[in-house]
Coordinates of C-alpha atoms in Angstrom, one line a residue:
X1 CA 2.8 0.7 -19.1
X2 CA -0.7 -0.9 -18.5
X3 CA -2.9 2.4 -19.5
X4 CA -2.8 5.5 -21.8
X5 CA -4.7 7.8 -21.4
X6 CA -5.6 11.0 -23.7
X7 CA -4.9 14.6 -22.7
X8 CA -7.9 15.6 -21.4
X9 CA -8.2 12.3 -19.4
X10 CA -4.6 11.9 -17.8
X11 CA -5.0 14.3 -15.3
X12 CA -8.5 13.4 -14.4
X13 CA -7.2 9.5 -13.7
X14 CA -4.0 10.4 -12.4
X15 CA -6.2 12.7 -9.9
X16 CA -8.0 9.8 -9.1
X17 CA -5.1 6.9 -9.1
X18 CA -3.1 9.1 -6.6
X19 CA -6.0 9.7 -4.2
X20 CA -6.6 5.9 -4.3
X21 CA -2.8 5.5 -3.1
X22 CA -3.4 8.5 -0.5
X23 CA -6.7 6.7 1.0
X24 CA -4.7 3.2 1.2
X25 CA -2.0 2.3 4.3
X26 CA 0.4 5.0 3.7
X27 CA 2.6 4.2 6.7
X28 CA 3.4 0.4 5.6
X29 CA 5.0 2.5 2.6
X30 CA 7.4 4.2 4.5
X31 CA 8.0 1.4 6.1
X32 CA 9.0 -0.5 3.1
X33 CA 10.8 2.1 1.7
X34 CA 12.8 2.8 4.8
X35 CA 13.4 -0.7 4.7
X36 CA 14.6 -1.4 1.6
X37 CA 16.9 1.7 1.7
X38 CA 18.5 1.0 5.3
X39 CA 19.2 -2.9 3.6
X40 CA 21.8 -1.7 2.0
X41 CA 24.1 -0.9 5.5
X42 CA 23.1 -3.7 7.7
X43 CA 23.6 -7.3 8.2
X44 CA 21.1 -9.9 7.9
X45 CA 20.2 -9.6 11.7
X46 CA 19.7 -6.3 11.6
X47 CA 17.2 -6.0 8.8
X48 CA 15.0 -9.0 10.0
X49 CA 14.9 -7.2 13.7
X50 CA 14.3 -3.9 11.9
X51 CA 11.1 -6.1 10.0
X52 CA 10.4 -7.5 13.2
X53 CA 10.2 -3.9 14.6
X54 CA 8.1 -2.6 11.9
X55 CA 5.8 -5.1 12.1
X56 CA 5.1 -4.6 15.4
X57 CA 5.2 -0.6 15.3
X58 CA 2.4 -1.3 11.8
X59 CA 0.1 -3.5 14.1
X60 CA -0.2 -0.3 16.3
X61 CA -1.9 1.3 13.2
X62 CA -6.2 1.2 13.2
X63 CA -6.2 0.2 9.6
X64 CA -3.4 -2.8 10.8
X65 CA -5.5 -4.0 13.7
X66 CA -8.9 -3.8 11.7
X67 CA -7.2 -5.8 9.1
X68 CA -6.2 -8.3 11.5
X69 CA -9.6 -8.8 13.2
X70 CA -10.8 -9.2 9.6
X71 CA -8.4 -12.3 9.0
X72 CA -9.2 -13.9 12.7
X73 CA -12.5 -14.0 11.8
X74 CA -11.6 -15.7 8.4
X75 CA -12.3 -12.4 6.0
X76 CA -9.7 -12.8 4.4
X77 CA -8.7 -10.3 1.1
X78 CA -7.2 -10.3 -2.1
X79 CA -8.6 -7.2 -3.3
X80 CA -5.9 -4.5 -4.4
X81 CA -5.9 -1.1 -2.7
X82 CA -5.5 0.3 -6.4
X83 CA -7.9 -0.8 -8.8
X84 CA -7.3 -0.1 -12.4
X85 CA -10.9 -0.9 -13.4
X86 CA -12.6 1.2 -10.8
X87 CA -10.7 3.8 -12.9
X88 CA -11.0 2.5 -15.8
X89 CA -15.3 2.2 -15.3
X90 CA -14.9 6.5 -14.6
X91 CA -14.3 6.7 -18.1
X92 CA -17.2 4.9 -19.5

């Protein structure tokens, strides 16, 4: 637990949290999710040419290939796609 948050507050940030998450790459979730669940029932060679896969279906995506002309132009990122204190400055 990094926050808590009153009563009348939760549902305000949570609102706010979750439509952070919703606005962010939704599809590399699945992905990893599918992932990490199909891990469990194949062999080494199978996962890395399921991530090989993946990667290649997720470079398909228009937020994928924006991020990649980012990076070949050097813009790179570290920012997070969830940011605690752009919820945290709401409640000031």
């Amino acid at each position: 637990v990094n926050r808590v948050y009153e009563g009348d507050q939760f549902s305000k940030m949570m609102t706010s949290i979750g439509q952070q998450l919703a606005d962010g790459p939704t599809h590399l979730q699945a992905f990893v999710k599918e992932t990490f669940h199909d891990g469990w029932r194949r062999s080494l060679e199978e996962c890395t040419e399921h991530e090989c896969m993946n990667i290649l279906t997720a470079l398909e995506h228009p937020y994928a290939a924006e991020r990649l002309r980012a990076f070949e132009k050097g813009e790179k990122t570290n920012s997070l796609l969830v940011s605690m204190e752009a919820v945290d400055s709401e409640n000031t």
